[in-house]
PDB file of C-alpha atoms in Angstrom:
ATOM      1  CA  MET A  10      -8.245  24.982 -35.676  1.00 46.00           C
ATOM      2  CA  SER A  11      -8.523  21.378 -34.626  1.00 46.00           C
ATOM      3  CA  HIS A  12      -7.176  20.191 -31.279  1.00 47.00           C
ATOM      4  CA  ASN A  13      -6.727  16.462 -30.796  1.00 47.00           C
ATOM      5  CA  HIS A  14      -5.065  14.518 -28.043  1.00 44.00           C
ATOM      6  CA  SER A  15      -4.814  11.079 -26.538  1.00 42.00           C
ATOM      7  CA  HIS A  16      -5.607  10.204 -22.957  1.00 45.00           C
ATOM      8  CA  GLY A  17      -3.818   6.884 -23.097  1.00 43.00           C
ATOM      9  CA  HIS A  18      -0.912   8.005 -20.874  1.00 46.00           C
ATOM     10  CA  ASP A  19      -0.759   9.288 -17.347  1.00 45.00           C
ATOM     11  CA  GLY A  20       2.757  10.706 -17.479  1.00 44.00           C
ATOM     12  CA  GLY A  21       4.594   7.558 -16.428  1.00 44.00           C
ATOM     13  CA  GLY A  22       5.721   6.263 -13.083  1.00 43.00           C
ATOM     14  CA  SER A  23       2.303   4.981 -12.008  1.00 49.00           C
ATOM     15  CA  ASN A  24       3.525   1.372 -11.908  1.00 66.00           C
ATOM     16  CA  TYR A  25       6.607   2.120  -9.840  1.00 79.00           C
ATOM     17  CA  ASN A  26       5.198   3.257  -6.484  1.00 83.00           C
ATOM     18  CA  ARG A  27       6.042  -0.074  -4.856  1.00 85.00           C
ATOM     19  CA  ALA A  28       9.530  -0.033  -6.366  1.00 85.00           C
ATOM     20  CA  PHE A  29      10.128   3.468  -4.983  1.00 88.00           C
ATOM     21  CA  VAL A  30       8.924   2.498  -1.494  1.00 89.00           C
ATOM     22  CA  ILE A  31      11.142  -0.589  -1.324  1.00 89.00           C
ATOM     23  CA  SER A  32      14.196   1.145  -2.809  1.00 88.00           C
ATOM     24  CA  VAL A  33      13.972   4.182  -0.529  1.00 89.00           C
ATOM     25  CA  ALA A  34      13.554   1.988   2.563  1.00 91.00           C
ATOM     26  CA  LEU A  35      16.458  -0.326   1.670  1.00 89.00           C
ATOM     27  CA  ASN A  36      18.835   2.478   0.731  1.00 87.00           C
ATOM     28  CA  THR A  37      18.025   4.624   3.776  1.00 90.00           C
ATOM     29  CA  GLY A  38      18.791   1.736   6.089  1.00 90.00           C
ATOM     30  CA  PHE A  39      21.973   0.921   4.218  1.00 86.00           C
ATOM     31  CA  VAL A  40      23.213   4.528   4.343  1.00 86.00           C
ATOM     32  CA  LEU A  41      23.083   4.452   8.145  1.00 88.00           C
ATOM     33  CA  ILE A  42      24.877   1.092   8.321  1.00 85.00           C
ATOM     34  CA  GLU A  43      27.521   2.006   5.750  1.00 79.00           C
ATOM     35  CA  ALA A  44      28.331   5.417   7.213  1.00 84.00           C
ATOM     36  CA  THR A  45      28.737   3.903  10.683  1.00 85.00           C
ATOM     37  CA  TYR A  46      31.053   1.111   9.543  1.00 80.00           C
ATOM     38  CA  GLY A  47      32.927   3.472   7.205  1.00 78.00           C
ATOM     39  CA  ILE A  48      33.890   5.607  10.198  1.00 83.00           C
ATOM     40  CA  VAL A  49      34.784   2.522  12.271  1.00 81.00           C
ATOM     41  CA  ALA A  50      36.876   1.021   9.454  1.00 76.00           C
ATOM     42  CA  ASN A  51      38.379   4.411   8.516  1.00 76.00           C
ATOM     43  CA  SER A  52      37.563   3.754   4.859  1.00 70.00           C
ATOM     44  CA  LEU A  53      37.126   6.713   2.542  1.00 69.00           C
ATOM     45  CA  ALA A  54      35.701   4.397  -0.108  1.00 63.00           C
ATOM     46  CA  LEU A  55      33.027   3.184   2.322  1.00 69.00           C
ATOM     47  CA  ILE A  56      32.173   6.687   3.554  1.00 75.00           C
ATOM     48  CA  ALA A  57      32.093   7.948  -0.038  1.00 68.00           C
ATOM     49  CA  ASP A  58      29.769   5.092  -0.947  1.00 67.00           C
ATOM     50  CA  ALA A  59      27.491   6.038   1.968  1.00 75.00           C
ATOM     51  CA  GLY A  60      27.426   9.628   0.735  1.00 72.00           C
ATOM     52  CA  HIS A  61      26.567   8.468  -2.732  1.00 68.00           C
ATOM     53  CA  ASN A  62      23.814   6.235  -1.356  1.00 74.00           C
ATOM     54  CA  LEU A  63      22.404   9.243   0.511  1.00 78.00           C
ATOM     55  CA  SER A  64      22.248  11.160  -2.769  1.00 73.00           C
ATOM     56  CA  ASP A  65      20.606   8.065  -4.200  1.00 75.00           C
ATOM     57  CA  VAL A  66      17.841   8.226  -1.573  1.00 84.00           C
ATOM     58  CA  LEU A  67      17.300  11.912  -2.364  1.00 82.00           C
ATOM     59  CA  GLY A  68      17.276  11.128  -6.073  1.00 81.00           C
ATOM     60  CA  LEU A  69      14.751   8.343  -5.607  1.00 85.00           C
ATOM     61  CA  LEU A  70      12.504  10.637  -3.552  1.00 87.00           C
ATOM     62  CA  LEU A  71      12.795  13.281  -6.267  1.00 84.00           C
ATOM     63  CA  ALA A  72      11.923  10.832  -9.041  1.00 85.00           C
ATOM     64  CA  TRP A  73       9.085   9.372  -6.966  1.00 85.00           C
ATOM     65  CA  GLY A  74       7.639  12.815  -6.286  1.00 86.00           C
ATOM     66  CA  ALA A  75       7.809  13.692  -9.977  1.00 85.00           C
ATOM     67  CA  SER A  76       6.076  10.435 -10.953  1.00 83.00           C
ATOM     68  CA  ILE A  77       3.199  11.489  -8.680  1.00 86.00           C
ATOM     69  CA  LEU A  78       3.099  15.128  -9.811  1.00 85.00           C
ATOM     70  CA  VAL A  79       2.841  14.241 -13.514  1.00 83.00           C
ATOM     71  CA  ARG A  80      -0.535  12.663 -12.792  1.00 84.00           C
ATOM     72  CA  ARG A  81      -1.987  15.850 -11.297  1.00 86.00           C
ATOM     73  CA  ARG A  82      -4.958  17.151 -13.246  1.00 89.00           C
ATOM     74  CA  PRO A  83      -4.546  20.286 -15.404  1.00 86.00           C
ATOM     75  CA  THR A  84      -5.837  23.589 -14.059  1.00 89.00           C
ATOM     76  CA  SER A  85      -6.805  26.865 -15.715  1.00 89.00           C
ATOM     77  CA  ARG A  86      -3.351  28.179 -14.799  1.00 89.00           C
ATOM     78  CA  ARG A  87      -1.303  25.032 -15.439  1.00 89.00           C
ATOM     79  CA  THR A  88      -3.006  23.770 -18.580  1.00 85.00           C
ATOM     80  CA  TYR A  89      -0.596  20.830 -18.988  1.00 84.00           C
ATOM     81  CA  GLY A  90      -0.737  19.969 -15.300  1.00 86.00           C
ATOM     82  CA  LEU A  91       2.672  19.298 -13.728  1.00 87.00           C
ATOM     83  CA  ARG A  92       3.959  16.898 -16.361  1.00 86.00           C
ATOM     84  CA  ARG A  93       7.244  18.737 -16.791  1.00 88.00           C
ATOM     85  CA  SER A  94       8.216  17.998 -13.199  1.00 89.00           C
ATOM     86  CA  SER A  95       9.453  14.598 -14.421  1.00 87.00           C
ATOM     87  CA  ILE A  96      11.941  16.312 -16.767  1.00 89.00           C
ATOM     88  CA  LEU A  97      13.107  18.597 -13.959  1.00 89.00           C
ATOM     89  CA  ALA A  98      13.572  15.576 -11.674  1.00 87.00           C
ATOM     90  CA  ALA A  99      15.706  13.823 -14.292  1.00 85.00           C
ATOM     91  CA  LEU A 100      17.854  16.942 -14.683  1.00 89.00           C
ATOM     92  CA  LEU A 101      18.309  17.345 -10.920  1.00 88.00           C
ATOM     93  CA  ASN A 102      19.129  13.646 -10.568  1.00 82.00           C
ATOM     94  CA  ALA A 103      21.887  13.999 -13.149  1.00 85.00           C
ATOM     95  CA  ALA A 104      23.201  17.089 -11.356  1.00 87.00           C
ATOM     96  CA  PHE A 105      23.123  15.253  -7.992  1.00 82.00           C
ATOM     97  CA  LEU A 106      25.168  12.402  -9.418  1.00 80.00           C
ATOM     98  CA  LEU A 107      27.787  14.717 -10.896  1.00 85.00           C
ATOM     99  CA  VAL A 108      28.129  16.837  -7.738  1.00 84.00           C
ATOM    100  CA  VAL A 109      28.475  13.793  -5.483  1.00 78.00           C
ATOM    101  CA  SER A 110      30.995  12.259  -7.887  1.00 80.00           C
ATOM    102  CA  GLY A 111      33.029  15.451  -7.746  1.00 84.00           C
ATOM    103  CA  GLY A 112      33.021  15.296  -3.947  1.00 79.00           C
ATOM    104  CA  ILE A 113      34.181  11.678  -3.976  1.00 77.00           C
ATOM    105  CA  GLY A 114      36.981  12.524  -6.405  1.00 83.00           C
ATOM    106  CA  TRP A 115      38.163  15.460  -4.296  1.00 84.00           C
ATOM    107  CA  GLU A 116      38.237  13.413  -1.107  1.00 77.00           C
ATOM    108  CA  ALA A 117      40.143  10.662  -2.893  1.00 80.00           C
ATOM    109  CA  ILE A 118      42.826  13.124  -3.971  1.00 84.00           C
ATOM    110  CA  GLN A 119      43.149  14.321  -0.372  1.00 80.00           C
ATOM    111  CA  ARG A 120      43.487  10.713   0.849  1.00 78.00           C
ATOM    112  CA  PHE A 121      46.337  10.115  -1.625  1.00 80.00           C
ATOM    113  CA  ARG A 122      48.283  12.824   0.202  1.00 78.00           C
ATOM    114  CA  GLU A 123      47.520  11.427   3.637  1.00 75.00           C
ATOM    115  CA  PRO A 124      46.895   7.660   3.464  1.00 73.00           C
ATOM    116  CA  ALA A 125      45.314   6.079   6.544  1.00 66.00           C
ATOM    117  CA  PRO A 126      44.861   2.477   7.758  1.00 69.00           C
ATOM    118  CA  VAL A 127      41.723   0.755   6.447  1.00 68.00           C
ATOM    119  CA  ALA A 128      39.896  -2.271   7.858  1.00 69.00           C
ATOM    120  CA  GLY A 129      39.683  -4.252   4.620  1.00 71.00           C
ATOM    121  CA  GLY A 130      37.466  -7.050   5.927  1.00 78.00           C
ATOM    122  CA  THR A 131      34.778  -4.681   7.189  1.00 76.00           C
ATOM    123  CA  VAL A 132      34.919  -2.722   3.956  1.00 75.00           C
ATOM    124  CA  ILE A 133      34.345  -5.863   1.861  1.00 83.00           C
ATOM    125  CA  THR A 134      31.420  -7.122   3.957  1.00 84.00           C
ATOM    126  CA  VAL A 135      29.501  -3.852   4.082  1.00 81.00           C
ATOM    127  CA  ALA A 136      30.094  -3.010   0.420  1.00 80.00           C
ATOM    128  CA  ALA A 137      28.954  -6.503  -0.622  1.00 87.00           C
ATOM    129  CA  ILE A 138      25.635  -5.843   1.115  1.00 87.00           C
ATOM    130  CA  GLY A 139      25.439  -2.610  -0.871  1.00 83.00           C
ATOM    131  CA  ILE A 140      25.921  -4.458  -4.150  1.00 88.00           C
ATOM    132  CA  PHE A 141      22.985  -6.715  -3.329  1.00 90.00           C
ATOM    133  CA  ILE A 142      20.657  -3.897  -2.206  1.00 89.00           C
ATOM    134  CA  ASN A 143      21.388  -1.627  -5.153  1.00 86.00           C
ATOM    135  CA  THR A 144      21.208  -4.426  -7.711  1.00 91.00           C
ATOM    136  CA  VAL A 145      17.816  -5.576  -6.417  1.00 90.00           C
ATOM    137  CA  SER A 146      16.568  -1.972  -6.381  1.00 88.00           C
ATOM    138  CA  ALA A 147      17.876  -1.240  -9.888  1.00 89.00           C
ATOM    139  CA  LEU A 148      16.183  -4.334 -11.324  1.00 89.00           C
ATOM    140  CA  MET A 149      12.811  -2.977 -10.185  1.00 88.00           C
ATOM    141  CA  PHE A 150      13.306   0.018 -12.517  1.00 88.00           C
ATOM    142  CA  LEU A 151      14.933  -1.897 -15.375  1.00 84.00           C
ATOM    143  CA  SER A 152      11.847  -2.140 -17.588  1.00 80.00           C
ATOM    144  CA  GLY A 153      11.100   1.605 -17.534  1.00 77.00           C
ATOM    145  CA  ARG A 154      14.597   2.982 -18.109  1.00 73.00           C
ATOM    146  CA  LYS A 155      14.222   3.342 -21.902  1.00 75.00           C
ATOM    147  CA  SER A 156      10.716   4.779 -22.078  1.00 75.00           C
ATOM    148  CA  ASP A 157      10.860   7.260 -19.169  1.00 81.00           C
ATOM    149  CA  LEU A 158      13.821   9.579 -18.551  1.00 81.00           C
ATOM    150  CA  ASN A 159      12.712  10.117 -14.948  1.00 81.00           C
ATOM    151  CA  ILE A 160      12.742   6.358 -14.245  1.00 85.00           C
ATOM    152  CA  ARG A 161      16.068   6.174 -16.074  1.00 83.00           C
ATOM    153  CA  GLY A 162      17.483   8.740 -13.646  1.00 82.00           C
ATOM    154  CA  ALA A 163      16.439   6.581 -10.688  1.00 83.00           C
ATOM    155  CA  PHE A 164      17.815   3.474 -12.411  1.00 87.00           C
ATOM    156  CA  LEU A 165      21.186   5.132 -13.100  1.00 82.00           C
ATOM    157  CA  HIS A 166      21.436   6.255  -9.482  1.00 78.00           C
ATOM    158  CA  LEU A 167      21.049   2.667  -8.313  1.00 84.00           C
ATOM    159  CA  VAL A 168      23.377   1.212 -10.943  1.00 85.00           C
ATOM    160  CA  ALA A 169      25.998   3.818 -10.067  1.00 80.00           C
ATOM    161  CA  ASP A 170      25.728   2.838  -6.409  1.00 78.00           C
ATOM    162  CA  ALA A 171      26.173  -0.834  -7.285  1.00 84.00           C
ATOM    163  CA  VAL A 172      29.287   0.049  -9.302  1.00 82.00           C
ATOM    164  CA  VAL A 173      30.665   2.098  -6.424  1.00 77.00           C
ATOM    165  CA  SER A 174      30.097  -0.816  -4.051  1.00 79.00           C
ATOM    166  CA  VAL A 175      31.888  -3.198  -6.427  1.00 85.00           C
ATOM    167  CA  GLY A 176      34.815  -0.781  -6.452  1.00 81.00           C
ATOM    168  CA  VAL A 177      34.835  -0.655  -2.680  1.00 78.00           C
ATOM    169  CA  VAL A 178      34.928  -4.475  -2.474  1.00 84.00           C
ATOM    170  CA  LEU A 179      37.863  -4.559  -4.899  1.00 84.00           C
ATOM    171  CA  ALA A 180      39.658  -1.911  -2.856  1.00 81.00           C
ATOM    172  CA  GLY A 181      39.173  -3.947   0.334  1.00 81.00           C
ATOM    173  CA  ILE A 182      40.498  -7.105  -1.315  1.00 86.00           C
ATOM    174  CA  ALA A 183      43.525  -5.266  -2.729  1.00 84.00           C
ATOM    175  CA  ILE A 184      44.358  -3.713   0.648  1.00 82.00           C
ATOM    176  CA  ILE A 185      44.185  -7.081   2.426  1.00 84.00           C
ATOM    177  CA  ALA A 186      46.286  -8.767  -0.270  1.00 85.00           C
ATOM    178  CA  THR A 187      49.000  -6.106  -0.624  1.00 84.00           C
ATOM    179  CA  GLY A 188      48.769  -3.814   2.393  1.00 80.00           C
ATOM    180  CA  LEU A 189      48.898  -0.833   0.030  1.00 81.00           C
ATOM    181  CA  LEU A 190      46.570   1.864   1.354  1.00 79.00           C
ATOM    182  CA  TRP A 191      46.450   3.854  -1.882  1.00 82.00           C
ATOM    183  CA  PHE A 192      44.072   1.290  -3.373  1.00 81.00           C
ATOM    184  CA  ASP A 193      41.250   2.882  -1.354  1.00 77.00           C
ATOM    185  CA  PRO A 194      41.415   6.364  -2.973  1.00 81.00           C
ATOM    186  CA  ALA A 195      42.515   4.938  -6.332  1.00 84.00           C
ATOM    187  CA  VAL A 196      39.384   2.843  -6.658  1.00 79.00           C
ATOM    188  CA  SER A 197      37.277   5.822  -5.567  1.00 78.00           C
ATOM    189  CA  LEU A 198      38.718   7.881  -8.431  1.00 84.00           C
ATOM    190  CA  ILE A 199      38.087   5.127 -10.980  1.00 82.00           C
ATOM    191  CA  VAL A 200      34.502   4.725  -9.819  1.00 77.00           C
ATOM    192  CA  THR A 201      34.000   8.504 -10.028  1.00 81.00           C
ATOM    193  CA  VAL A 202      35.040   8.493 -13.690  1.00 83.00           C
ATOM    194  CA  VAL A 203      32.659   5.600 -14.415  1.00 78.00           C
ATOM    195  CA  ILE A 204      29.728   7.394 -12.771  1.00 78.00           C
ATOM    196  CA  VAL A 205      30.388  10.667 -14.610  1.00 84.00           C
ATOM    197  CA  ALA A 206      30.607   8.827 -17.938  1.00 80.00           C
ATOM    198  CA  GLY A 207      27.315   7.036 -17.278  1.00 75.00           C
ATOM    199  CA  THR A 208      25.526  10.179 -16.109  1.00 81.00           C
ATOM    200  CA  TRP A 209      26.578  12.502 -18.916  1.00 86.00           C
ATOM    201  CA  GLY A 210      23.960  11.185 -21.338  1.00 83.00           C
ATOM    202  CA  LEU A 211      21.182  11.630 -18.766  1.00 83.00           C
ATOM    203  CA  LEU A 212      22.283  15.232 -18.190  1.00 88.00           C
ATOM    204  CA  GLN A 213      22.375  16.030 -21.909  1.00 89.00           C
ATOM    205  CA  GLU A 214      19.011  14.444 -22.654  1.00 87.00           C
ATOM    206  CA  SER A 215      17.235  16.096 -19.724  1.00 89.00           C
ATOM    207  CA  LEU A 216      18.742  19.481 -20.681  1.00 91.00           C
ATOM    208  CA  ASN A 217      17.500  18.971 -24.243  1.00 92.00           C
ATOM    209  CA  LEU A 218      13.977  18.171 -23.066  1.00 90.00           C
ATOM    210  CA  ILE A 219      13.740  21.042 -20.609  1.00 91.00           C
ATOM    211  CA  THR A 220      14.809  23.471 -23.383  1.00 91.00           C
ATOM    212  CA  ASP A 221      12.104  22.140 -25.741  1.00 91.00           C
ATOM    213  CA  ALA A 222      14.347  20.147 -28.058  1.00 93.00           C
ATOM    214  CA  VAL A 223      12.731  17.364 -30.096  1.00 94.00           C
ATOM    215  CA  PRO A 224      12.921  14.160 -27.988  1.00 92.00           C
ATOM    216  CA  ALA A 225      15.788  11.869 -28.977  1.00 87.00           C
ATOM    217  CA  GLY A 226      13.567   9.055 -30.265  1.00 86.00           C
ATOM    218  CA  ILE A 227      11.775  11.255 -32.817  1.00 93.00           C
ATOM    219  CA  GLU A 228      13.201  12.325 -36.183  1.00 95.00           C
ATOM    220  CA  PRO A 229      11.642  15.732 -37.017  1.00 95.00           C
ATOM    221  CA  LEU A 230      12.331  15.383 -40.748  1.00 96.00           C
ATOM    222  CA  ALA A 231      10.415  12.091 -40.816  1.00 96.00           C
ATOM    223  CA  VAL A 232       7.441  13.763 -39.091  1.00 97.00           C
ATOM    224  CA  ARG A 233       7.517  16.663 -41.557  1.00 96.00           C
ATOM    225  CA  THR A 234       7.729  14.265 -44.511  1.00 96.00           C
ATOM    226  CA  TYR A 235       4.750  12.267 -43.215  1.00 97.00           C
ATOM    227  CA  LEU A 236       2.638  15.421 -42.826  1.00 97.00           C
ATOM    228  CA  THR A 237       3.682  16.800 -46.231  1.00 96.00           C
ATOM    229  CA  GLU A 238       2.661  13.575 -47.975  1.00 95.00           C
ATOM    230  CA  LEU A 239      -0.854  13.545 -46.486  1.00 96.00           C
ATOM    231  CA  PRO A 240      -3.566  13.764 -49.186  1.00 95.00           C
ATOM    232  CA  GLY A 241      -4.579  17.325 -49.965  1.00 94.00           C
ATOM    233  CA  VAL A 242      -1.741  18.955 -48.007  1.00 95.00           C
ATOM    234  CA  ALA A 243       0.086  21.577 -50.071  1.00 94.00           C
ATOM    235  CA  GLN A 244       2.379  22.937 -47.379  1.00 93.00           C
ATOM    236  CA  VAL A 245       3.494  22.301 -43.797  1.00 95.00           C
ATOM    237  CA  HIS A 246       4.764  25.074 -41.545  1.00 93.00           C
ATOM    238  CA  ASP A 247       5.083  26.171 -37.917  1.00 92.00           C
ATOM    239  CA  LEU A 248       5.936  22.598 -36.924  1.00 95.00           C
ATOM    240  CA  HIS A 249       7.013  22.196 -33.296  1.00 95.00           C
ATOM    241  CA  ILE A 250       7.709  18.974 -31.399  1.00 96.00           C
ATOM    242  CA  TRP A 251       8.602  18.992 -27.715  1.00 95.00           C
ATOM    243  CA  ALA A 252       8.368  16.935 -24.530  1.00 92.00           C
ATOM    244  CA  MET A 253       5.438  17.520 -22.186  1.00 90.00           C
ATOM    245  CA  SER A 254       7.011  15.062 -19.738  1.00 88.00           C
ATOM    246  CA  THR A 255       9.597  12.297 -19.806  1.00 83.00           C
ATOM    247  CA  THR A 256       7.028   9.993 -21.447  1.00 84.00           C
ATOM    248  CA  GLU A 257       4.711  12.292 -23.445  1.00 90.00           C
ATOM    249  CA  THR A 258       5.428  14.310 -26.572  1.00 94.00           C
ATOM    250  CA  ALA A 259       3.403  17.211 -27.973  1.00 95.00           C
ATOM    251  CA  LEU A 260       3.227  18.587 -31.508  1.00 97.00           C
ATOM    252  CA  THR A 261       1.737  21.699 -33.094  1.00 95.00           C
ATOM    253  CA  VAL A 262       1.611  22.281 -36.840  1.00 96.00           C
ATOM    254  CA  HIS A 263      -0.144  24.279 -39.561  1.00 95.00           C
ATOM    255  CA  LEU A 264      -1.317  22.267 -42.586  1.00 96.00           C
ATOM    256  CA  VAL A 265      -2.160  24.206 -45.742  1.00 95.00           C
ATOM    257  CA  ILE A 266      -5.037  22.351 -47.457  1.00 95.00           C
ATOM    258  CA  PRO A 267      -6.421  24.434 -50.388  1.00 94.00           C
ATOM    259  CA  ALA A 268      -9.609  22.336 -50.576  1.00 93.00           C
ATOM    260  CA  GLY A 269     -10.527  23.410 -47.059  1.00 91.00           C
ATOM    261  CA  TYR A 270     -11.228  21.554 -43.831  1.00 92.00           C
ATOM    262  CA  PRO A 271     -10.750  17.824 -44.553  1.00 93.00           C
ATOM    263  CA  GLY A 272     -13.135  16.561 -41.879  1.00 93.00           C
ATOM    264  CA  ASP A 273     -12.813  14.903 -38.492  1.00 94.00           C
ATOM    265  CA  THR A 274     -12.090  11.491 -40.010  1.00 95.00           C
ATOM    266  CA  PHE A 275      -8.931  12.864 -41.634  1.00 95.00           C
ATOM    267  CA  LEU A 276      -7.759  14.478 -38.401  1.00 95.00           C
ATOM    268  CA  ALA A 277      -8.520  11.368 -36.348  1.00 95.00           C
ATOM    269  CA  ARG A 278      -6.373   9.346 -38.740  1.00 96.00           C
ATOM    270  CA  VAL A 279      -3.478  11.818 -38.475  1.00 97.00           C
ATOM    271  CA  VAL A 280      -3.660  11.796 -34.675  1.00 96.00           C
ATOM    272  CA  ARG A 281      -3.654   7.992 -34.616  1.00 96.00           C
ATOM    273  CA  GLU A 282      -0.740   7.685 -37.040  1.00 97.00           C
ATOM    274  CA  LEU A 283       1.341  10.326 -35.237  1.00 97.00           C
ATOM    275  CA  HIS A 284       0.887   8.286 -32.073  1.00 95.00           C
ATOM    276  CA  ASP A 285       1.534   4.887 -33.643  1.00 95.00           C
ATOM    277  CA  ASN A 286       4.466   5.896 -35.872  1.00 95.00           C
ATOM    278  CA  PHE A 287       6.179   8.610 -33.832  1.00 95.00           C
ATOM    279  CA  SER A 288       4.907   8.209 -30.227  1.00 92.00           C
ATOM    280  CA  ILE A 289       3.427  11.711 -30.290  1.00 95.00           C
ATOM    281  CA  GLU A 290       0.522  11.751 -27.823  1.00 91.00           C
ATOM    282  CA  HIS A 291      -0.706  15.349 -27.942  1.00 94.00           C
ATOM    283  CA  PRO A 292      -0.911  16.833 -31.462  1.00 96.00           C
ATOM    284  CA  THR A 293      -2.611  20.150 -32.217  1.00 95.00           C
ATOM    285  CA  ILE A 294      -3.291  20.699 -35.924  1.00 95.00           C
ATOM    286  CA  GLN A 295      -4.319  23.992 -37.524  1.00 95.00           C
ATOM    287  CA  VAL A 296      -5.803  23.763 -41.018  1.00 95.00           C
ATOM    288  CA  GLU A 297      -5.369  26.670 -43.471  1.00 94.00           C
ATOM    289  CA  THR A 298      -6.424  27.066 -47.095  1.00 92.00           C
ATOM    290  CA  GLY A 299      -3.473  29.182 -48.188  1.00 87.00           C
ATOM    291  CA  ASP A 300      -5.553  32.261 -49.065  1.00 86.00           C
ATOM    292  CA  PRO A 301      -2.979  34.914 -50.148  1.00 85.00           C
ATOM    293  CA  SER A 302      -5.145  37.631 -48.597  1.00 83.00           C
ATOM    294  CA  TYR A 303      -4.626  36.092 -45.178  1.00 84.00           C
ATOM    295  CA  GLN A 304      -1.099  34.768 -45.152  1.00 84.00           C
ATOM    296  CA  CYS A 305      -0.010  32.995 -41.978  1.00 83.00           C
ATOM    297  CA  PRO A 306       2.581  35.101 -40.111  1.00 84.00           C
ATOM    298  CA  PHE A 307       4.305  31.911 -38.943  1.00 82.00           C
ATOM    299  CA  ALA A 308       4.796  30.397 -42.405  1.00 79.00           C
ATOM    300  CA  PRO A 309       8.584  30.939 -42.605  1.00 73.00           C
ATOM    301  CA  ASP A 310      10.357  28.105 -40.741  1.00 69.00           C
ATOM    302  CA  ASN A 311      12.754  30.538 -39.079  1.00 63.00           C
ATOM    303  CA  LEU A 312       9.909  32.229 -37.182  1.00 62.00           C
ATOM    304  CA  VAL A 313       8.469  31.080 -33.847  1.00 60.00           C
TER     305      VAL A 313
END
């Protein structure tokens, strides 16, 4: 059996420590300001936004912690280290967003039944500050949102908060212009729908990764075809592709090569091409000759 892997990745998140520090500090301060003025202005939209920003701080701390844990060294007990913590953080971030959105929606429905006066001017000013803070924070995570699901979770938290704040500003303007108090809960409901729609993909993808599905950016049939077409390979079986973390993918496979072990040069080439063509960082390749006296028990594709 040949075991090959690349050390070119540290699990992601290593370049975002400063972004996490700044974002957590800004959002914590804003939560305190927004909650205070939300109570003073009697605005559900403002209080809901403060609650969502609080979940954002927790989500950022969760993502930050995971970005640190994925760089922990492997041990004899945890042979992959704590890389999977980044997937768990992404899943919990998605769950946080959905739970908070449900709470905002419920409170909005209650406010429809019992509308209350809202200080529109205060609502607009405080929410506008929130738009600025969350937009600046989100931009710091913009570059990593596609390559790291954990960073994407933090990014979506911040974008969702910016969207909520925009909704709150619109509600304040509408209340000042028309005097209609139902704009406050109505905008909260609209924003809730937007957040749920934006979060659903994060939830699905993180659930797929944590249940060992092939990562979305990799086509398993293309990987199998590549391996099957390698020189000397007669059969490919027991192929598994799964996420070690939100940035690293592992692969195990049995290659039947009747001529016998093809040499380290062959394996080094396969490892390099799996990385370059499919972004698979940690392949483990078992070479077999196909001797009928020693048939591999994992040869059928329906066996694990």
